[in-house]
Coordinates of C-alpha atoms in Angstrom, one line a residue:
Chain A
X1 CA -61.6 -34.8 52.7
X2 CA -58.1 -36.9 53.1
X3 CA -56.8 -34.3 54.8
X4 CA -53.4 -35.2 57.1
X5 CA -51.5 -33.2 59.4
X6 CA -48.3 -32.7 60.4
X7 CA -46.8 -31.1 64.0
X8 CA -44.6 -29.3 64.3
X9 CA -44.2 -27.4 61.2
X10 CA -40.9 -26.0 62.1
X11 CA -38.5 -27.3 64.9
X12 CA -35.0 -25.9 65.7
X13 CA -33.0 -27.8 68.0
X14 CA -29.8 -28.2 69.4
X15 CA -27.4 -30.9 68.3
X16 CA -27.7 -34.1 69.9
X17 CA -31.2 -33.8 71.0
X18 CA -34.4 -36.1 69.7
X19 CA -37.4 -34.4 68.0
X20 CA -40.9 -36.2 67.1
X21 CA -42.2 -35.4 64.9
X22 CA -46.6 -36.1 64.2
X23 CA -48.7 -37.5 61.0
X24 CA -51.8 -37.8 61.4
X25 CA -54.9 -38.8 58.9
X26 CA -57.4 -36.5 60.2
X27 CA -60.8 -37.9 58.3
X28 CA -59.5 -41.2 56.9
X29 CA -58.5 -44.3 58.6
X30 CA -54.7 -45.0 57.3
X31 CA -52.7 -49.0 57.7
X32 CA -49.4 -47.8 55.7
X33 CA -48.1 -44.0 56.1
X34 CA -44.5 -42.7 54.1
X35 CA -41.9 -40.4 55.4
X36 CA -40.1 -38.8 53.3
X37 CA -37.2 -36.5 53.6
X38 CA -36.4 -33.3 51.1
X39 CA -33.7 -31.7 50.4
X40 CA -33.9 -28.2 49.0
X41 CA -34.8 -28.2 45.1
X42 CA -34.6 -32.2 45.1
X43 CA -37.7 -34.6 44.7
X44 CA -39.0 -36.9 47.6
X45 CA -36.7 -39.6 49.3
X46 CA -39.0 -41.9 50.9
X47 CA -37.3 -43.2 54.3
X48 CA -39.9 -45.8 55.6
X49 CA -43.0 -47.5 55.2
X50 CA -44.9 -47.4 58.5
X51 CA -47.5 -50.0 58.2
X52 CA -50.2 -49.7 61.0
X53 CA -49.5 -52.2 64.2
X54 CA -46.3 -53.7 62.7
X55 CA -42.4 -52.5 62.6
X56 CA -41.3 -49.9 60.2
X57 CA -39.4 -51.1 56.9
X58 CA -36.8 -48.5 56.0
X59 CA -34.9 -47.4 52.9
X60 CA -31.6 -48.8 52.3
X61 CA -29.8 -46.2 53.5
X62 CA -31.8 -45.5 56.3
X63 CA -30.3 -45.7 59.9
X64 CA -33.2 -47.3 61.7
X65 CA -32.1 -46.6 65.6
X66 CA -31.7 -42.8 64.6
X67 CA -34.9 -42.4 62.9
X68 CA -37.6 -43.8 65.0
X69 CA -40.9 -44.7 63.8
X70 CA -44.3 -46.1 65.3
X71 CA -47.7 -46.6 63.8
X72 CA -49.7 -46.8 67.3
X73 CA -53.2 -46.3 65.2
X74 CA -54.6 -46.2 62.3
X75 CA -54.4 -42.1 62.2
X76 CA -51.3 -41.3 63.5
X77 CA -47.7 -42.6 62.9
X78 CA -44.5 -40.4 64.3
X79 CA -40.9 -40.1 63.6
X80 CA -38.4 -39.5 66.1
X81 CA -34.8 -38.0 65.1
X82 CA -32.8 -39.0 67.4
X83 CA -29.6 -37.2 68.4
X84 CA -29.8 -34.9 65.8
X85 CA -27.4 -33.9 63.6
X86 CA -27.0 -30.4 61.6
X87 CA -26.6 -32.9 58.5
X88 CA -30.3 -33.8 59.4
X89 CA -31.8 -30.5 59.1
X90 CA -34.3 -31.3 55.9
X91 CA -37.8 -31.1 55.2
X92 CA -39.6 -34.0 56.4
X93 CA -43.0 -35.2 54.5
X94 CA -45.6 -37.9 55.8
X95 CA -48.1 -39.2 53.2
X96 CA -51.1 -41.4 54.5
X97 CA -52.3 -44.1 52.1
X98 CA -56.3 -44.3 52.7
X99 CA -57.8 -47.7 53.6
X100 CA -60.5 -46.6 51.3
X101 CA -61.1 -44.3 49.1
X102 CA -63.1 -42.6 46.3
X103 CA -59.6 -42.2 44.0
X104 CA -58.1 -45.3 44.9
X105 CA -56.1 -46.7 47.2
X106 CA -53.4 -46.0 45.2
X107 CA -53.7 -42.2 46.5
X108 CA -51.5 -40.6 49.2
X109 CA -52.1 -37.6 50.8
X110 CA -49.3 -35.4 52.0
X111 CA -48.9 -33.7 55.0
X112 CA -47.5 -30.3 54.8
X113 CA -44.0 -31.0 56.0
X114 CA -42.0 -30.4 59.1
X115 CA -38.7 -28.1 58.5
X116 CA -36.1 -29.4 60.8
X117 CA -33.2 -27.5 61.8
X118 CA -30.6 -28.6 64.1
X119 CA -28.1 -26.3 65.0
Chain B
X1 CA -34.8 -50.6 38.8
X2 CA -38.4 -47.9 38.1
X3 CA -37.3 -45.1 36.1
X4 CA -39.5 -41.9 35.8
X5 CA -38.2 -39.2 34.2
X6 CA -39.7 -35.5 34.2
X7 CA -39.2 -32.6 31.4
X8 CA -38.4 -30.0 31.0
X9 CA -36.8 -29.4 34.4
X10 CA -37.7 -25.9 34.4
X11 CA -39.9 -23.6 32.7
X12 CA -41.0 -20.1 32.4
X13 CA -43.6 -18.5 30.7
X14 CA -46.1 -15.2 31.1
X15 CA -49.3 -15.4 32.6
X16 CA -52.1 -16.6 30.0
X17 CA -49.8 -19.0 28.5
X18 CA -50.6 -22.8 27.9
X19 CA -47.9 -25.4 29.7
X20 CA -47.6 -29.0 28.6
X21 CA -45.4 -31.0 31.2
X22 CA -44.2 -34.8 30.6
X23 CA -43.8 -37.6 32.5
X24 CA -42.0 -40.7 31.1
X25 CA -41.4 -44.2 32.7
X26 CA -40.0 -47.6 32.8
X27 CA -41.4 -49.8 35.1
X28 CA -42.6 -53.5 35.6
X29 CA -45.9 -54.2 35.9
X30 CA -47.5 -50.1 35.7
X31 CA -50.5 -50.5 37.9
X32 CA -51.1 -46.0 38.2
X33 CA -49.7 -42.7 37.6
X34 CA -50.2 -39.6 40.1
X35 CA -49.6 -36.3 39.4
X36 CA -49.2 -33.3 42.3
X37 CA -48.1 -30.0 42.7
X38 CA -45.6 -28.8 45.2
X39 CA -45.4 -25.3 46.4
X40 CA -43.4 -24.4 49.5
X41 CA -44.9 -27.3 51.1
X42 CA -45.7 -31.3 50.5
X43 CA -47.2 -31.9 47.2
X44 CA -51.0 -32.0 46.9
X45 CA -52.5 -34.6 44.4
X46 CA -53.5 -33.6 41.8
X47 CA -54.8 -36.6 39.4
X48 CA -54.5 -40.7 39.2
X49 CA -54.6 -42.1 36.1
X50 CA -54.3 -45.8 35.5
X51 CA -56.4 -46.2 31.8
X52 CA -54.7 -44.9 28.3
X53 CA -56.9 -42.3 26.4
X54 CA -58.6 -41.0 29.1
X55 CA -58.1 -37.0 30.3
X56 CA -58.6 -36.5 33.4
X57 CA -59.4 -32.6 33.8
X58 CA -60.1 -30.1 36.6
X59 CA -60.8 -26.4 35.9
X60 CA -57.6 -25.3 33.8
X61 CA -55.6 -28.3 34.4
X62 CA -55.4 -31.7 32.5
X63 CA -53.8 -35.0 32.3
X64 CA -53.5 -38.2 30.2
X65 CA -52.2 -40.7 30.1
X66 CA -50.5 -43.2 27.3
X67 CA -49.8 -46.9 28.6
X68 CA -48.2 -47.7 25.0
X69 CA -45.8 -44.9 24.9
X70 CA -45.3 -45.0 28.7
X71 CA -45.5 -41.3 29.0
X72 CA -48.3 -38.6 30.7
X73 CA -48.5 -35.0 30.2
X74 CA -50.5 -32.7 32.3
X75 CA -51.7 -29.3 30.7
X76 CA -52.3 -26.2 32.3
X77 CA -54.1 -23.3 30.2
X78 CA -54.5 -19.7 30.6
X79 CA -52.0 -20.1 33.5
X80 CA -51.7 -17.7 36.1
X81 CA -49.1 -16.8 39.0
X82 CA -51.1 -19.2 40.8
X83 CA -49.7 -22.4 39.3
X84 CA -45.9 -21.5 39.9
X85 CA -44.6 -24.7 41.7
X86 CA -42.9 -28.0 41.3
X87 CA -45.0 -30.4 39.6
X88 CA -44.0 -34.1 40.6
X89 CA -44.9 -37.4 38.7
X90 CA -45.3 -40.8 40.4
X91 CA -45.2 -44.1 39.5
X92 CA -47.0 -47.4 41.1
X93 CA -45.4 -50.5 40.0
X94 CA -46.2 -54.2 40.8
X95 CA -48.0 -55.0 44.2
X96 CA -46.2 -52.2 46.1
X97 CA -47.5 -48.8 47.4
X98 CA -44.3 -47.1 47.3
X99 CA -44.3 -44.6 44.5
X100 CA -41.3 -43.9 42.3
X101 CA -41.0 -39.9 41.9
X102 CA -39.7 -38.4 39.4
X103 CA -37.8 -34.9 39.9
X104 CA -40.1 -32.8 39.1
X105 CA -40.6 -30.0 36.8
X106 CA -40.3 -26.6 38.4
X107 CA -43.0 -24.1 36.1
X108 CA -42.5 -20.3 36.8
X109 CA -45.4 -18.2 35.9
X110 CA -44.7 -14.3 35.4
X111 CA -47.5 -11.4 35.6

Protein backbone atom coordinates (compact mmCIF):
# COMPACT_ATOMS: atom_id res chain seq x y z
CA UNK A 1 0.00 0.00 0.00
CA UNK A 2 0.67 4.09 -0.17
CA UNK A 3 2.10 3.71 -3.18
CA UNK A 4 2.44 7.19 -5.45
CA UNK A 5 3.48 7.71 -8.89
CA UNK A 6 5.23 9.91 -10.75
CA UNK A 7 5.10 10.64 -14.95
CA UNK A 8 7.32 11.12 -16.62
CA UNK A 9 10.40 9.67 -15.16
CA UNK A 10 12.76 11.43 -17.45
CA UNK A 11 11.97 14.53 -19.67
CA UNK A 12 14.48 16.39 -21.88
CA UNK A 13 13.35 19.50 -23.40
CA UNK A 14 14.34 22.35 -25.08
CA UNK A 15 14.86 25.73 -23.43
CA UNK A 16 11.94 27.76 -23.12
CA UNK A 17 9.39 25.15 -23.31
CA UNK A 18 6.76 24.03 -20.26
CA UNK A 19 6.85 20.38 -18.97
CA UNK A 20 4.16 18.85 -16.42
CA UNK A 21 5.00 16.94 -14.62
CA UNK A 22 2.26 14.03 -12.63
CA UNK A 23 1.87 12.86 -8.76
CA UNK A 24 -0.44 10.75 -8.15
CA UNK A 25 -1.56 8.69 -4.81
CA UNK A 26 -2.40 5.54 -6.40
CA UNK A 27 -4.32 3.61 -3.24
CA UNK A 28 -4.70 6.44 -0.76
CA UNK A 29 -6.75 9.50 -0.86
CA UNK A 30 -4.12 12.51 -0.35
CA UNK A 31 -5.37 16.67 0.79
CA UNK A 32 -1.58 17.99 1.01
CA UNK A 33 1.16 16.59 -1.56
CA UNK A 34 5.24 18.10 -1.47
CA UNK A 35 7.40 18.87 -4.39
CA UNK A 36 10.59 18.73 -3.88
CA UNK A 37 13.50 19.53 -5.98
CA UNK A 38 17.19 17.64 -5.72
CA UNK A 39 20.16 18.49 -6.72
CA UNK A 40 22.82 15.93 -7.25
CA UNK A 41 24.36 14.59 -3.85
CA UNK A 42 22.19 17.31 -1.85
CA UNK A 43 19.17 16.43 0.49
CA UNK A 44 15.42 17.40 -0.43
CA UNK A 45 14.40 21.22 -1.06
CA UNK A 46 10.81 21.24 -0.62
CA UNK A 47 9.28 23.91 -3.18
CA UNK A 48 5.46 23.82 -2.31
CA UNK A 49 2.77 22.51 -0.33
CA UNK A 50 -0.08 21.66 -2.59
CA UNK A 51 -2.99 21.29 -0.43
CA UNK A 52 -6.05 19.58 -2.20
CA UNK A 53 -8.78 22.22 -3.72
CA UNK A 54 -6.81 25.33 -2.53
CA UNK A 55 -3.68 27.42 -4.04
CA UNK A 56 -0.26 26.21 -3.66
CA UNK A 57 2.03 27.85 -0.86
CA UNK A 58 5.58 27.95 -2.04
CA UNK A 59 9.12 28.12 -0.53
CA UNK A 60 10.61 31.35 -0.17
CA UNK A 61 12.54 31.34 -2.94
CA UNK A 62 10.23 29.82 -5.12
CA UNK A 63 9.13 31.64 -8.36
CA UNK A 64 5.38 30.80 -8.22
CA UNK A 65 4.33 31.83 -12.12
CA UNK A 66 7.39 29.53 -13.28
CA UNK A 67 6.55 26.65 -11.29
CA UNK A 68 2.96 25.79 -11.67
CA UNK A 69 1.01 23.70 -9.42
CA UNK A 70 -2.64 22.37 -9.06
CA UNK A 71 -4.27 19.85 -6.72
CA UNK A 72 -7.42 19.12 -8.98
CA UNK A 73 -8.16 15.83 -6.64
CA UNK A 74 -7.47 14.20 -3.95
CA UNK A 75 -4.89 11.69 -6.01
CA UNK A 76 -3.26 13.70 -8.26
CA UNK A 77 -1.43 17.11 -7.97
CA UNK A 78 1.04 18.40 -11.05
CA UNK A 79 3.82 20.76 -11.50
CA UNK A 80 4.33 22.64 -14.48
CA UNK A 81 7.94 24.20 -15.34
CA UNK A 82 7.35 26.72 -17.21
CA UNK A 83 9.85 28.09 -19.83
CA UNK A 84 12.42 26.04 -18.81
CA UNK A 85 15.68 26.82 -18.10
CA UNK A 86 18.94 24.56 -18.30
CA UNK A 87 19.45 26.00 -14.58
CA UNK A 88 16.20 23.93 -13.97
CA UNK A 89 17.37 20.65 -14.95
CA UNK A 90 17.10 18.78 -11.26
CA UNK A 91 15.41 15.92 -9.95
CA UNK A 92 12.01 16.58 -9.03
CA UNK A 93 10.31 14.51 -5.96
CA UNK A 94 6.40 14.48 -5.04
CA UNK A 95 5.49 13.02 -1.55
CA UNK A 96 1.66 12.45 -0.82
CA UNK A 97 0.69 12.89 2.90
CA UNK A 98 -2.19 10.13 3.50
CA UNK A 99 -5.55 11.40 4.87
CA UNK A 100 -5.33 8.21 6.86
CA UNK A 101 -3.21 5.97 7.68
CA UNK A 102 -1.93 2.91 9.57
CA UNK A 103 1.67 4.91 10.40
CA UNK A 104 0.37 8.15 10.86
CA UNK A 105 -0.54 10.90 9.15
CA UNK A 106 2.66 12.19 9.79
CA UNK A 107 3.93 9.65 6.91
CA UNK A 108 4.75 10.78 3.29
CA UNK A 109 5.28 8.63 0.55
CA UNK A 110 7.61 9.55 -2.25
CA UNK A 111 7.21 9.21 -5.70
CA UNK A 112 10.14 7.97 -7.53
CA UNK A 113 11.26 11.29 -9.10
CA UNK A 114 11.10 12.93 -12.38
CA UNK A 115 14.81 13.79 -13.92
CA UNK A 116 14.42 17.02 -15.86
CA UNK A 117 16.75 18.08 -18.33
CA UNK A 118 16.48 21.10 -20.37
CA UNK A 119 18.86 21.67 -22.95
CA UNK B 1 14.88 27.93 12.74
CA UNK B 2 14.63 23.40 12.82
CA UNK B 3 17.95 22.14 12.78
CA UNK B 4 18.67 18.33 11.96
CA UNK B 5 21.84 17.33 11.65
CA UNK B 6 23.05 13.83 10.10
CA UNK B 7 26.51 11.88 10.86
CA UNK B 8 28.79 10.70 9.63
CA UNK B 9 28.20 12.07 6.11
CA UNK B 10 29.71 9.13 4.56
CA UNK B 11 30.58 5.72 5.36
CA UNK B 12 32.04 2.63 4.19
CA UNK B 13 32.30 -0.59 5.41
CA UNK B 14 32.45 -4.53 4.00
CA UNK B 15 29.51 -6.57 3.73
CA UNK B 16 28.58 -8.28 7.19
CA UNK B 17 29.38 -5.31 9.03
CA UNK B 18 27.03 -3.57 11.64
CA UNK B 19 26.24 0.42 10.77
CA UNK B 20 24.92 2.81 13.47
CA UNK B 21 23.71 6.18 11.76
CA UNK B 22 22.65 9.36 13.84
CA UNK B 23 20.25 11.79 13.59
CA UNK B 24 20.32 14.85 15.88
CA UNK B 25 17.82 17.87 16.12
CA UNK B 26 16.67 21.13 17.48
CA UNK B 27 13.26 21.89 17.01
CA UNK B 28 10.17 23.49 18.79
CA UNK B 29 7.58 21.50 19.66
CA UNK B 30 9.02 17.64 18.23
CA UNK B 31 5.83 15.98 17.37
CA UNK B 32 7.84 12.73 14.96
CA UNK B 33 10.94 11.57 13.45
CA UNK B 34 11.08 9.61 9.95
CA UNK B 35 13.71 7.80 8.65
CA UNK B 36 14.04 6.66 4.70
CA UNK B 37 16.44 5.37 2.40
CA UNK B 38 17.36 6.92 -0.88
CA UNK B 39 18.77 5.01 -3.67
CA UNK B 40 18.90 6.44 -7.20
CA UNK B 41 15.46 7.41 -6.67
CA UNK B 42 12.93 9.29 -3.99
CA UNK B 43 13.47 8.08 -0.54
CA UNK B 44 11.24 5.20 0.75
CA UNK B 45 10.25 5.34 4.45
CA UNK B 46 11.55 3.51 6.33
CA UNK B 47 10.30 4.05 10.18
CA UNK B 48 8.28 6.90 12.36
CA UNK B 49 9.06 7.25 15.65
CA UNK B 50 7.43 9.70 17.88
CA UNK B 51 7.94 7.84 21.71
CA UNK B 52 11.58 7.73 23.47
CA UNK B 53 12.81 4.00 24.34
CA UNK B 54 11.00 2.36 21.87
CA UNK B 55 12.96 0.35 18.76
CA UNK B 56 11.29 0.17 16.03
CA UNK B 57 12.85 -2.86 13.92
CA UNK B 58 12.35 -4.51 10.57
CA UNK B 59 14.40 -7.51 9.39
CA UNK B 60 18.12 -6.16 9.79
CA UNK B 61 17.32 -2.68 10.30
CA UNK B 62 16.45 -0.69 13.52
CA UNK B 63 15.67 2.59 14.98
CA UNK B 64 15.19 4.51 18.26
CA UNK B 65 14.60 7.16 19.31
CA UNK B 66 15.71 9.53 22.44
CA UNK B 67 13.29 12.64 23.06
CA UNK B 68 15.75 13.79 26.05
CA UNK B 69 18.90 13.79 24.10
CA UNK B 70 17.08 14.78 20.81
CA UNK B 71 18.96 12.32 18.73
CA UNK B 72 17.85 8.83 16.74
CA UNK B 73 20.06 6.23 15.43
CA UNK B 74 19.06 3.61 12.99
CA UNK B 75 21.15 0.25 12.90
CA UNK B 76 21.69 -1.93 10.18
CA UNK B 77 23.37 -5.47 10.90
CA UNK B 78 24.95 -8.07 8.80
CA UNK B 79 24.70 -5.43 6.03
CA UNK B 80 24.84 -6.27 2.56
CA UNK B 81 25.40 -4.47 -0.92
CA UNK B 82 21.86 -4.05 -0.67
CA UNK B 83 21.68 -1.27 1.76
CA UNK B 84 24.20 1.14 -0.07
CA UNK B 85 22.15 4.45 -0.31
CA UNK B 86 21.58 7.76 1.26
CA UNK B 87 19.85 7.45 4.38
CA UNK B 88 17.79 10.75 5.22
CA UNK B 89 16.38 11.89 8.65
CA UNK B 90 13.20 14.03 9.04
CA UNK B 91 11.87 16.11 11.44
CA UNK B 92 7.97 17.11 12.24
CA UNK B 93 7.75 20.17 14.34
CA UNK B 94 4.73 22.04 15.72
CA UNK B 95 1.32 21.80 13.79
CA UNK B 96 3.01 21.65 10.41
CA UNK B 97 3.48 18.79 7.91
CA UNK B 98 6.42 19.99 6.30
CA UNK B 99 9.40 17.95 7.38
CA UNK B 100 12.82 19.37 8.06
CA UNK B 101 15.53 16.99 6.29
CA UNK B 102 18.61 16.55 7.30
CA UNK B 103 21.52 15.80 4.65
CA UNK B 104 21.75 12.53 4.82
CA UNK B 105 24.23 9.98 5.42
CA UNK B 106 25.54 8.34 2.29
CA UNK B 107 26.50 4.30 3.61
CA UNK B 108 28.65 2.41 0.95
CA UNK B 109 28.57 -1.26 1.40
CA UNK B 110 31.52 -3.35 -0.38
CA UNK B 111 31.38 -7.30 -1.24
Amino acid sequence: GAVVSQHPSRVICKSGTSVKIECRSLDFQATTMFWYRQFPKQSLMLMATSNEGSKATYEQGVEKDKFLINHASLTLSTLTVTSAHPEDSSFYICSAKPLYGTSGTDTQYFGPGTRLTVL
Amino acid sequence: EDKVVQSPLSLVVHEGDTVTLNCSYEVTNFRSLLWYKQEKKAPTFLFMLTSSGIEKKSGRLSSILDKKELFSILNITATQTGDSAVYLCAVLSGGSYIPTFGRGTSLIVHP
